[in-house]
Amino acid sequence: MARTQLGEAVSALEAARLELSLESDERITLLLTSLGSVRRLVDAIGAELAAELDRRSAVPETSLARSLGERSPAIALARLVGIDPSEAQDWIAAGTATAPTLCLSGEWLPPRYEAVAAGLAAAALTPRAVRTIVATLDAVAARCGVDELHDLEKVLLDYAPQLTTRELSRLSRQVIDRYDPDGVEPREEELRARSGVRIIHGRDGLITWIVTMHPEAGGVLGAAVDARTAPRRQPSFLDADFADPARDDDDRTLAQKRLDTLIAIAAESLAADHGRLAGTAVTVCVTMTLESLLSGLGAAHIDGVDAPISARTARRMAANASIIPLVMGSAGEPLDVGRSCRLFTESQRRALAVRDGGCIWPGCDAPPGWCEVAHVVPWARGGPTNLDNGALMCAFHHRRFDNDGWALERHDGTAWLIPPAWVDSARTPRRAGRLPRAA
Ligand SMILES: [Zn+2]
């Protein structure tokens, strides 16, 4: 669309407003396409004006932006036009990059990237797209010849009109990487350093994982999850409850399918894992009363998760081989083996994992899987291998406990750590262990 047609296009849009509900789908589509052209034309004019405002604000003493009471041309522009400062930056960058430049001899030189400038003027490109393309070309200009740069300019201009802002940025990244392969590795290091998982336990019982991944991790996890959530794939799950995301009556959202997929992957991994939880095979421990297990009524707890689950869910989980139900108050398990054996048994370790919930040291949040079982009274000094004489501690705190003269006492189910005299001359007991669970 040429600028001379702008008024005409606006009038047509204005006229169509009156009977929008009666228009055909094709007409609505056409109006929106036309609106896009109008916007880009207006933006192109905005970019030109922005470049002029920027030029008039270059010298502090005579700065137009300053005389308007603003610290920068972008803020002045944002306030005058009523746009976001970041959009104002796009306008200034695009306008400046595509404006002819006045050289010292008084001559006007054409813009650096003439095809880009033409694209903006013809409303084919948004100021943001211009900014991205110019930044890309500038970034690779030193590494390629003049002709190559011109070819690249054309290629980017071909792509740009059908790409969203984000897609164009991705393309830009690929182009820069191609011309600067040495830059990829340091950036990857940086992304790796910024990656991680944050876990937030909400008061409402929802647990939010914020997973920030470098590209490699995103690729691996993405492939595993996508393969199982793709509509046409028939996944195989150990647990029938997570099976077949493609079933007809499936009304889960994609986000819910992804979560179910991650849980299914975790369940399979637990079943295949040879690792140890406090010395016992890695499992999910679910604690509930015998009454709840039999009746399916009431609540149960998953080890390491504060919010309760229903007994019904717990019973379903218990049917899965990798989930161990730990029934409280039943005398079925030989938990106390006394002096017969120095090492804690699997069932003792499981019971400790549930009772202690992780390292009992105040403030330490090591989960059961990271812990060892400490003898409160050392085996060598006659301490028995039973639950009363055992406590979960992470390796670091286990060493502190064994070597630095700490002691541990339990009163009414609460553990108290007694510091050695060199830490606290009064040896005042410190409350240890996790917060007791709400019933
Ligand atoms: Zn610890």
GROMACS .gro file of C-alpha atoms and ligand atoms in nm:
model
  440
    1MET     CA    1   0.000   0.000   0.000
    2ALA     CA    2   0.133   0.341  -0.094
    3ARG     CA    3   0.110   0.636   0.142
    4THR     CA    4  -0.126   0.818  -0.091
    5GLN     CA    5  -0.381   0.537  -0.030
    6LEU     CA    6  -0.368   0.574   0.344
    7GLY     CA    7  -0.665   0.812   0.374
    8GLU     CA    8  -0.874   0.595   0.146
    9ALA     CA    9  -0.793   0.280   0.347
   10VAL     CA   10  -0.880   0.449   0.676
   11SER     CA   11  -1.212   0.571   0.532
   12ALA     CA   12  -1.296   0.216   0.415
   13LEU     CA   13  -1.220   0.077   0.762
   14GLU     CA   14  -1.425   0.351   0.921
   15ALA     CA   15  -1.723   0.281   0.693
   16ALA     CA   16  -1.708  -0.094   0.762
   17ARG     CA   17  -1.733  -0.034   1.138
   18LEU     CA   18  -2.106   0.035   1.119
   19GLU     CA   19  -2.220  -0.313   1.011
   20LEU     CA   20  -1.940  -0.543   1.130
   21SER     CA   21  -2.172  -0.819   1.249
   22LEU     CA   22  -2.325  -0.849   0.903
   23GLU     CA   23  -1.996  -0.878   0.714
   24SER     CA   24  -1.874  -1.209   0.568
   25ASP     CA   25  -1.570  -1.393   0.705
   26GLU     CA   26  -1.374  -1.301   0.393
   27ARG     CA   27  -1.457  -0.934   0.442
   28ILE     CA   28  -1.349  -0.941   0.810
   29THR     CA   29  -1.022  -1.106   0.706
   30LEU     CA   30  -0.972  -0.843   0.438
   31LEU     CA   31  -1.044  -0.560   0.682
   32LEU     CA   32  -0.788  -0.695   0.927
   33THR     CA   33  -0.528  -0.730   0.654
   34SER     CA   34  -0.599  -0.375   0.547
   35LEU     CA   35  -0.576  -0.259   0.909
   36GLY     CA   36  -0.229  -0.420   0.925
   37SER     CA   37  -0.116  -0.222   0.622
   38VAL     CA   38  -0.255   0.100   0.766
   39ARG     CA   39  -0.078   0.039   1.095
   40ARG     CA   40   0.255  -0.035   0.929
   41LEU     CA   41   0.222   0.277   0.714
   42VAL     CA   42   0.149   0.490   1.018
   43ASP     CA   43   0.437   0.321   1.203
   44ALA     CA   44   0.672   0.393   0.911
   45ILE     CA   45   0.577   0.761   0.928
   46GLY     CA   46   0.625   0.737   1.305
   47ALA     CA   47   0.975   0.593   1.256
   48GLU     CA   48   1.069   0.883   1.029
   49LEU     CA   49   0.941   1.137   1.279
   50ALA     CA   50   1.113   0.948   1.561
   51ALA     CA   51   1.447   0.961   1.378
   52GLU     CA   52   1.402   1.335   1.333
   53LEU     CA   53   1.320   1.380   1.704
   54ASP     CA   54   1.628   1.174   1.787
   55ARG     CA   55   1.846   1.384   1.554
   56ARG     CA   56   1.720   1.704   1.716
   57SER     CA   57   1.801   1.561   2.060
   58ALA     CA   58   2.160   1.461   1.985
   59VAL     CA   59   2.328   1.768   2.139
   60PRO     CA   60   2.239   1.811   2.510
   61GLU     CA   61   2.234   2.195   2.500
   62THR     CA   62   1.981   2.209   2.217
   63SER     CA   63   1.804   1.876   2.277
   64LEU     CA   64   1.438   1.873   2.178
   65ALA     CA   65   1.364   1.585   2.418
   66ARG     CA   66   1.519   1.783   2.708
   67SER     CA   67   1.329   2.097   2.623
   68LEU     CA   68   1.014   1.884   2.649
   69GLY     CA   69   1.128   1.792   2.999
   70GLU     CA   70   1.221   1.431   2.917
   71ARG     CA   71   1.546   1.250   2.980
   72SER     CA   72   1.559   1.067   2.648
   73PRO     CA   73   1.408   1.092   2.300
   74ALA     CA   74   1.242   0.751   2.351
   75ILE     CA   75   1.057   0.869   2.662
   76ALA     CA   76   0.960   1.195   2.490
   77LEU     CA   77   0.829   0.998   2.192
   78ALA     CA   78   0.644   0.747   2.411
   79ARG     CA   79   0.467   1.028   2.596
   80LEU     CA   80   0.386   1.235   2.287
   81VAL     CA   81   0.247   0.944   2.085
   82GLY     CA   82   0.112   0.735   2.373
   83ILE     CA   83   0.310   0.421   2.300
   84ASP     CA   84   0.528   0.197   2.515
   85PRO     CA   85   0.889   0.317   2.556
   86SER     CA   86   1.015  -0.011   2.405
   87GLU     CA   87   0.806   0.054   2.094
   88ALA     CA   88   0.941   0.409   2.087
   89GLN     CA   89   1.292   0.257   2.087
   90ASP     CA   90   1.192   0.041   1.788
   91TRP     CA   91   1.068   0.348   1.603
   92ILE     CA   92   1.386   0.545   1.671
   93ALA     CA   93   1.614   0.253   1.581
   94ALA     CA   94   1.421   0.173   1.262
   95GLY     CA   95   1.390   0.539   1.160
   96THR     CA   96   1.756   0.615   1.226
   97ALA     CA   97   1.881   0.305   1.044
   98THR     CA   98   1.673   0.375   0.734
   99ALA     CA   99   1.716   0.756   0.714
  100PRO     CA  100   1.955   0.909   0.461
  101THR     CA  101   2.260   1.050   0.641
  102LEU     CA  102   2.403   1.395   0.598
  103CYS     CA  103   2.781   1.371   0.563
  104LEU     CA  104   3.038   1.641   0.642
  105SER     CA  105   3.056   1.754   0.280
  106GLY     CA  106   2.688   1.846   0.299
  107GLU     CA  107   2.587   1.556   0.078
  108TRP     CA  108   2.299   1.318   0.162
  109LEU     CA  109   2.406   0.957   0.159
  110PRO     CA  110   2.154   0.675   0.103
  111PRO     CA  111   2.072   0.455   0.405
  112ARG     CA  112   2.304   0.162   0.478
  113TYR     CA  113   2.043  -0.099   0.393
  114GLU     CA  114   1.839   0.046   0.111
  115ALA     CA  115   1.613  -0.257   0.060
  116VAL     CA  116   1.520  -0.255   0.430
  117ALA     CA  117   1.445   0.118   0.411
  118ALA     CA  118   1.224   0.056   0.109
  119GLY     CA  119   1.045  -0.225   0.293
  120LEU     CA  120   0.965   0.006   0.585
  121ALA     CA  121   0.849   0.288   0.358
  122ALA     CA  122   0.621   0.049   0.167
  123ALA     CA  123   0.465  -0.075   0.493
  124ALA     CA  124   0.595  -0.429   0.432
  125LEU     CA  125   0.792  -0.427   0.759
  126THR     CA  126   0.718  -0.313   1.112
  127PRO     CA  127   0.974  -0.090   1.290
  128ARG     CA  128   1.054  -0.385   1.520
  129ALA     CA  129   1.126  -0.610   1.221
  130VAL     CA  130   1.347  -0.338   1.070
  131ARG     CA  131   1.535  -0.306   1.396
  132THR     CA  132   1.588  -0.683   1.418
  133ILE     CA  133   1.702  -0.714   1.056
  134VAL     CA  134   1.939  -0.417   1.081
  135ALA     CA  135   2.089  -0.551   1.405
  136THR     CA  136   2.138  -0.891   1.239
  137LEU     CA  137   2.305  -0.743   0.932
  138ASP     CA  138   2.527  -0.518   1.148
  139ALA     CA  139   2.628  -0.818   1.359
  140VAL     CA  140   2.750  -1.020   1.060
  141ALA     CA  141   2.872  -0.731   0.839
  142ALA     CA  142   3.234  -0.766   0.950
  143ARG     CA  143   3.236  -1.138   0.867
  144CYS     CA  144   3.096  -1.136   0.517
  145GLY     CA  145   3.155  -0.952   0.189
  146VAL     CA  146   2.940  -0.670   0.052
  147ASP     CA  147   2.759  -0.891  -0.199
  148GLU     CA  148   2.695  -1.158   0.062
  149LEU     CA  149   2.552  -0.896   0.296
  150HIS     CA  150   2.318  -0.774   0.023
  151ASP     CA  151   2.202  -1.128  -0.045
  152LEU     CA  152   2.140  -1.181   0.324
  153GLU     CA  153   1.943  -0.855   0.341
  154LYS     CA  154   1.717  -0.985   0.063
  155VAL     CA  155   1.674  -1.324   0.231
  156LEU     CA  156   1.571  -1.163   0.561
  157LEU     CA  157   1.331  -0.929   0.380
  158ASP     CA  158   1.172  -1.229   0.212
  159TYR     CA  159   1.111  -1.400   0.543
  160ALA     CA  160   1.015  -1.105   0.759
  161PRO     CA  161   0.659  -1.022   0.646
  162GLN     CA  162   0.521  -1.366   0.739
  163LEU     CA  163   0.711  -1.406   1.064
  164THR     CA  164   0.599  -1.296   1.407
  165THR     CA  165   0.837  -1.081   1.610
  166ARG     CA  166   0.957  -1.384   1.804
  167GLU     CA  167   1.005  -1.600   1.496
  168LEU     CA  168   1.207  -1.328   1.328
  169SER     CA  169   1.427  -1.300   1.638
  170ARG     CA  170   1.490  -1.674   1.622
  171LEU     CA  171   1.582  -1.651   1.255
  172SER     CA  172   1.813  -1.360   1.338
  173ARG     CA  173   1.982  -1.571   1.606
  174GLN     CA  174   2.037  -1.853   1.355
  175VAL     CA  175   2.189  -1.615   1.101
  176ILE     CA  176   2.427  -1.464   1.357
  177ASP     CA  177   2.527  -1.810   1.482
  178ARG     CA  178   2.602  -1.921   1.128
  179TYR     CA  179   2.843  -1.633   1.078
  180ASP     CA  180   2.987  -1.646   1.428
  181PRO     CA  181   3.014  -2.009   1.536
  182ASP     CA  182   3.266  -1.910   1.807
  183GLY     CA  183   2.998  -1.707   1.983
  184VAL     CA  184   2.771  -2.007   2.034
  185GLU     CA  185   2.971  -2.178   2.306
  186PRO     CA  186   3.009  -1.887   2.551
  187ARG     CA  187   2.640  -1.809   2.514
  188GLU     CA  188   2.553  -2.173   2.581
  189GLU     CA  189   2.762  -2.158   2.899
  190GLU     CA  190   2.571  -1.853   3.010
  191LEU     CA  191   2.233  -2.015   2.940
  192ARG     CA  192   2.345  -2.326   3.128
  193ALA     CA  193   2.434  -2.113   3.429
  194ARG     CA  194   2.090  -1.953   3.424
  195SER     CA  195   1.906  -2.286   3.403
  196GLY     CA  196   1.743  -2.465   3.692
  197VAL     CA  197   1.423  -2.573   3.861
  198ARG     CA  198   1.254  -2.371   4.132
  199ILE     CA  199   0.988  -2.541   4.339
  200ILE     CA  200   0.720  -2.336   4.511
  201HIS     CA  201   0.479  -2.493   4.757
  202GLY     CA  202   0.161  -2.287   4.747
  203ARG     CA  203  -0.065  -2.246   5.047
  204ASP     CA  204  -0.352  -2.386   4.842
  205GLY     CA  205  -0.173  -2.720   4.798
  206LEU     CA  206  -0.059  -2.660   4.443
  207ILE     CA  207   0.309  -2.717   4.381
  208THR     CA  208   0.459  -2.500   4.110
  209TRP     CA  209   0.777  -2.602   3.933
  210ILE     CA  210   0.943  -2.328   3.736
  211VAL     CA  211   1.171  -2.506   3.492
  212THR     CA  212   1.422  -2.287   3.313
  213MET     CA  213   1.622  -2.484   3.061
  214HIS     CA  214   1.922  -2.431   2.838
  215PRO     CA  215   1.857  -2.542   2.479
  216GLU     CA  216   1.998  -2.892   2.522
  217ALA     CA  217   1.784  -2.971   2.825
  218GLY     CA  218   1.483  -2.815   2.655
  219GLY     CA  219   1.545  -3.032   2.351
  220VAL     CA  220   1.569  -3.357   2.548
  221LEU     CA  221   1.274  -3.292   2.775
  222GLY     CA  222   1.073  -3.140   2.494
  223ALA     CA  223   1.126  -3.444   2.271
  224ALA     CA  224   1.026  -3.685   2.549
  225VAL     CA  225   0.712  -3.491   2.638
  226ASP     CA  226   0.614  -3.403   2.282
  227ALA     CA  227   0.646  -3.765   2.173
  228ARG     CA  228   0.388  -3.868   2.431
  229THR     CA  229   0.151  -3.574   2.392
  230ALA     CA  230   0.146  -3.572   2.012
  231PRO     CA  231  -0.211  -3.651   1.908
  232ARG     CA  232  -0.115  -3.932   1.671
  233ARG     CA  233   0.128  -4.117   1.896
  234GLN     CA  234   0.021  -4.419   2.095
  235PRO     CA  235   0.237  -4.405   2.406
  236SER     CA  236   0.306  -4.695   2.638
  237PHE     CA  237   0.271  -4.625   3.007
  238LEU     CA  238   0.326  -4.851   3.303
  239ASP     CA  239   0.033  -4.697   3.482
  240ALA     CA  240  -0.290  -4.734   3.293
  241ASP     CA  241  -0.421  -4.416   3.454
  242PHE     CA  242  -0.182  -4.210   3.247
  243ALA     CA  243  -0.230  -4.408   2.930
  244ASP     CA  244  -0.341  -4.293   2.591
  245PRO     CA  245  -0.355  -3.913   2.582
  246ALA     CA  246  -0.516  -3.952   2.240
  247ARG     CA  247  -0.828  -4.126   2.363
  248ASP     CA  248  -1.148  -3.981   2.225
  249ASP     CA  249  -1.305  -3.865   2.548
  250ASP     CA  250  -0.983  -3.695   2.653
  251ASP     CA  251  -1.070  -3.340   2.752
  252ARG     CA  252  -0.743  -3.256   2.922
  253THR     CA  253  -0.564  -2.942   2.814
  254LEU     CA  254  -0.221  -2.973   2.656
  255ALA     CA  255  -0.073  -2.838   2.980
  256GLN     CA  256  -0.245  -3.115   3.175
  257LYS     CA  257  -0.128  -3.378   2.925
  258ARG     CA  258   0.227  -3.256   2.963
  259LEU     CA  259   0.205  -3.292   3.340
  260ASP     CA  260   0.059  -3.644   3.312
  261THR     CA  261   0.340  -3.729   3.073
  262LEU     CA  262   0.606  -3.604   3.314
  263ILE     CA  263   0.448  -3.807   3.595
  264ALA     CA  264   0.437  -4.116   3.375
  265ILE     CA  265   0.804  -4.069   3.287
  266ALA     CA  266   0.887  -4.029   3.656
  267ALA     CA  267   0.688  -4.343   3.744
  268GLU     CA  268   0.876  -4.545   3.482
  269SER     CA  269   1.204  -4.405   3.599
  270LEU     CA  270   1.127  -4.498   3.960
  271ALA     CA  271   1.039  -4.850   3.854
  272ALA     CA  272   1.367  -4.882   3.666
  273ASP     CA  273   1.587  -4.694   3.913
  274HIS     CA  274   1.847  -4.881   4.111
  275GLY     CA  275   1.919  -4.583   4.334
  276ARG     CA  276   1.848  -4.588   4.705
  277LEU     CA  277   1.624  -4.377   4.926
  278ALA     CA  278   1.790  -4.347   5.265
  279GLY     CA  279   1.949  -4.676   5.168
  280THR     CA  280   1.632  -4.836   5.036
  281ALA     CA  281   1.515  -4.866   4.676
  282VAL     CA  282   1.382  -4.536   4.544
  283THR     CA  283   1.008  -4.531   4.580
  284VAL     CA  284   0.725  -4.293   4.648
  285CYS     CA  285   0.612  -4.341   5.005
  286VAL     CA  286   0.247  -4.282   5.080
  287THR     CA  287   0.149  -4.268   5.445
  288MET     CA  288  -0.201  -4.345   5.561
  289THR     CA  289  -0.384  -4.520   5.843
  290LEU     CA  290  -0.492  -4.881   5.807
  291GLU     CA  291  -0.851  -4.762   5.841
  292SER     CA  292  -0.814  -4.523   5.545
  293LEU     CA  293  -0.644  -4.789   5.336
  294LEU     CA  294  -0.929  -5.034   5.394
  295SER     CA  295  -1.218  -4.789   5.364
  296GLY     CA  296  -1.078  -4.557   5.097
  297LEU     CA  297  -1.200  -4.266   5.308
  298GLY     CA  298  -0.992  -3.991   5.467
  299ALA     CA  299  -0.654  -3.850   5.379
  300ALA     CA  300  -0.302  -3.975   5.306
  301HIS     CA  301   0.034  -3.809   5.258
  302ILE     CA  302   0.297  -3.843   4.990
  303ASP     CA  303   0.641  -3.834   5.141
  304GLY     CA  304   0.799  -3.493   5.087
  305VAL     CA  305   0.471  -3.320   4.996
  306ASP     CA  306   0.291  -3.115   5.260
  307ALA     CA  307  -0.060  -3.109   5.114
  308PRO     CA  308  -0.259  -3.430   5.171
  309ILE     CA  309  -0.412  -3.650   4.902
  310SER     CA  310  -0.737  -3.840   4.931
  311ALA     CA  311  -0.730  -4.198   5.054
  312ARG     CA  312  -0.887  -4.301   4.723
  313THR     CA  313  -0.594  -4.157   4.528
  314ALA     CA  314  -0.353  -4.322   4.772
  315ARG     CA  315  -0.517  -4.660   4.718
  316ARG     CA  316  -0.489  -4.621   4.343
  317MET     CA  317  -0.122  -4.528   4.378
  318ALA     CA  318  -0.062  -4.826   4.604
  319ALA     CA  319  -0.166  -5.055   4.321
  320ASN     CA  320   0.138  -4.936   4.128
  321ALA     CA  321   0.451  -5.141   4.188
  322SER     CA  322   0.676  -4.837   4.234
  323ILE     CA  323   0.460  -4.683   4.506
  324ILE     CA  324   0.501  -4.814   4.859
  325PRO     CA  325   0.210  -4.757   5.094
  326LEU     CA  326   0.326  -4.708   5.450
  327VAL     CA  327   0.043  -4.793   5.678
  328MET     CA  328   0.071  -4.624   6.012
  329GLY     CA  329  -0.048  -4.806   6.320
  330SER     CA  330  -0.036  -5.151   6.165
  331ALA     CA  331   0.193  -5.398   6.334
  332GLY     CA  332   0.265  -5.582   6.012
  333GLU     CA  333   0.622  -5.472   5.957
  334PRO     CA  334   0.915  -5.587   6.171
  335LEU     CA  335   1.035  -5.233   6.237
  336ASP     CA  336   1.240  -5.306   6.546
  337VAL     CA  337   1.521  -5.552   6.488
  338GLY     CA  338   1.710  -5.442   6.798
  339ARG     CA  339   2.073  -5.548   6.824
  340SER     CA  340   2.055  -5.824   6.569
  341CYS     CA  341   2.190  -5.614   6.287
  342ARG     CA  342   2.398  -5.296   6.253
  343LEU     CA  343   2.242  -5.171   5.931
  344PHE     CA  344   1.889  -5.039   5.923
  345THR     CA  345   1.647  -5.256   5.722
  346GLU     CA  346   1.461  -5.137   5.417
  347SER     CA  347   1.132  -5.106   5.603
  348GLN     CA  348   1.302  -4.914   5.885
  349ARG     CA  349   1.454  -4.675   5.636
  350ARG     CA  350   1.116  -4.623   5.473
  351ALA     CA  351   0.957  -4.560   5.809
  352LEU     CA  352   1.234  -4.314   5.896
  353ALA     CA  353   1.189  -4.139   5.562
  354VAL     CA  354   0.825  -4.086   5.646
  355ARG     CA  355   0.877  -3.997   6.014
  356ASP     CA  356   1.170  -3.757   5.966
  357GLY     CA  357   1.083  -3.634   5.618
  358GLY     CA  358   1.449  -3.567   5.538
  359CYS     CA  359   1.755  -3.439   5.723
  360ILE     CA  360   1.644  -3.357   6.077
  361TRP     CA  361   1.899  -3.076   6.117
  362PRO     CA  362   1.727  -2.741   6.177
  363GLY     CA  363   1.705  -2.548   5.853
  364CYS     CA  364   1.844  -2.827   5.634
  365ASP     CA  365   1.607  -2.921   5.354
  366ALA     CA  366   1.783  -3.235   5.224
  367PRO     CA  367   1.508  -3.479   5.117
  368PRO     CA  368   1.506  -3.846   5.230
  369GLY     CA  369   1.674  -3.956   4.908
  370TRP     CA  370   1.983  -3.755   4.999
  371CYS     CA  371   2.000  -3.881   5.358
  372GLU     CA  372   2.177  -4.149   5.558
  373VAL     CA  373   2.051  -4.309   5.877
  374ALA     CA  374   2.249  -4.197   6.181
  375HIS     CA  375   2.262  -4.403   6.499
  376VAL     CA  376   2.174  -4.159   6.778
  377VAL     CA  377   2.370  -4.369   7.026
  378PRO     CA  378   2.651  -4.518   6.817
  379TRP     CA  379   2.633  -4.891   6.744
  380ALA     CA  380   2.984  -4.926   6.884
  381ARG     CA  381   2.867  -4.789   7.220
  382GLY     CA  382   2.571  -5.025   7.245
  383GLY     CA  383   2.313  -4.823   7.049
  384PRO     CA  384   2.041  -5.046   6.901
  385THR     CA  385   1.933  -5.043   6.537
  386ASN     CA  386   1.575  -4.936   6.589
  387LEU     CA  387   1.360  -4.638   6.496
  388ASP     CA  388   1.408  -4.463   6.830
  389ASN     CA  389   1.783  -4.475   6.786
  390GLY     CA  390   1.779  -4.374   6.418
  391ALA     CA  391   1.759  -4.034   6.254
  392LEU     CA  392   1.782  -3.921   5.893
  393MET     CA  393   2.069  -3.684   5.824
  394CYS     CA  394   2.231  -3.565   5.506
  395ALA     CA  395   2.593  -3.676   5.465
  396PHE     CA  396   2.725  -3.338   5.581
  397HIS     CA  397   2.516  -3.327   5.900
  398HIS     CA  398   2.575  -3.697   5.968
  399ARG     CA  399   2.949  -3.622   5.984
  400ARG     CA  400   2.889  -3.317   6.206
  401PHE     CA  401   2.672  -3.531   6.438
  402ASP     CA  402   2.917  -3.821   6.460
  403ASN     CA  403   3.235  -3.616   6.492
  404ASP     CA  404   3.153  -3.288   6.669
  405GLY     CA  405   2.985  -3.410   6.987
  406TRP     CA  406   2.620  -3.334   6.913
  407ALA     CA  407   2.350  -3.539   7.085
  408LEU     CA  408   1.987  -3.607   6.997
  409GLU     CA  409   1.687  -3.665   7.221
  410ARG     CA  410   1.325  -3.734   7.141
  411HIS     CA  411   1.039  -3.614   7.357
  412ASP     CA  412   0.680  -3.692   7.256
  413GLY     CA  413   0.788  -3.756   6.899
  414THR     CA  414   0.982  -3.431   6.867
  415ALA     CA  415   1.355  -3.448   6.810
  416TRP     CA  416   1.588  -3.210   6.996
  417LEU     CA  417   1.952  -3.161   6.903
  418ILE     CA  418   2.187  -3.083   7.186
  419PRO     CA  419   2.489  -2.886   7.073
  420PRO     CA  420   2.837  -2.962   7.205
  421ALA     CA  421   2.965  -2.725   7.475
  422TRP     CA  422   3.207  -2.556   7.238
  423VAL     CA  423   2.912  -2.451   7.023
  424ASP     CA  424   2.684  -2.355   7.315
  425SER     CA  425   2.822  -2.363   7.669
  426ALA     CA  426   2.468  -2.398   7.813
  427ARG     CA  427   2.399  -2.689   7.570
  428THR     CA  428   2.042  -2.562   7.514
  429PRO     CA  429   1.842  -2.816   7.310
  430ARG     CA  430   1.745  -2.703   6.960
  431ARG     CA  431   1.424  -2.821   6.804
  432ALA     CA  432   1.506  -3.050   6.510
  433GLY     CA  433   1.311  -3.239   6.246
  434ARG     CA  434   1.045  -3.120   6.008
  435LEU     CA  435   0.724  -2.946   6.098
  436PRO     CA  436   0.465  -3.206   6.193
  437ARG     CA  437   0.204  -3.256   5.924
  438ALA     CA  438  -0.141  -3.123   5.972
  439ALA     CA  439  -0.387  -3.411   5.998
  440ZN      ZN  440   2.138  -3.179   5.655
   0.00000   0.00000   0.00000
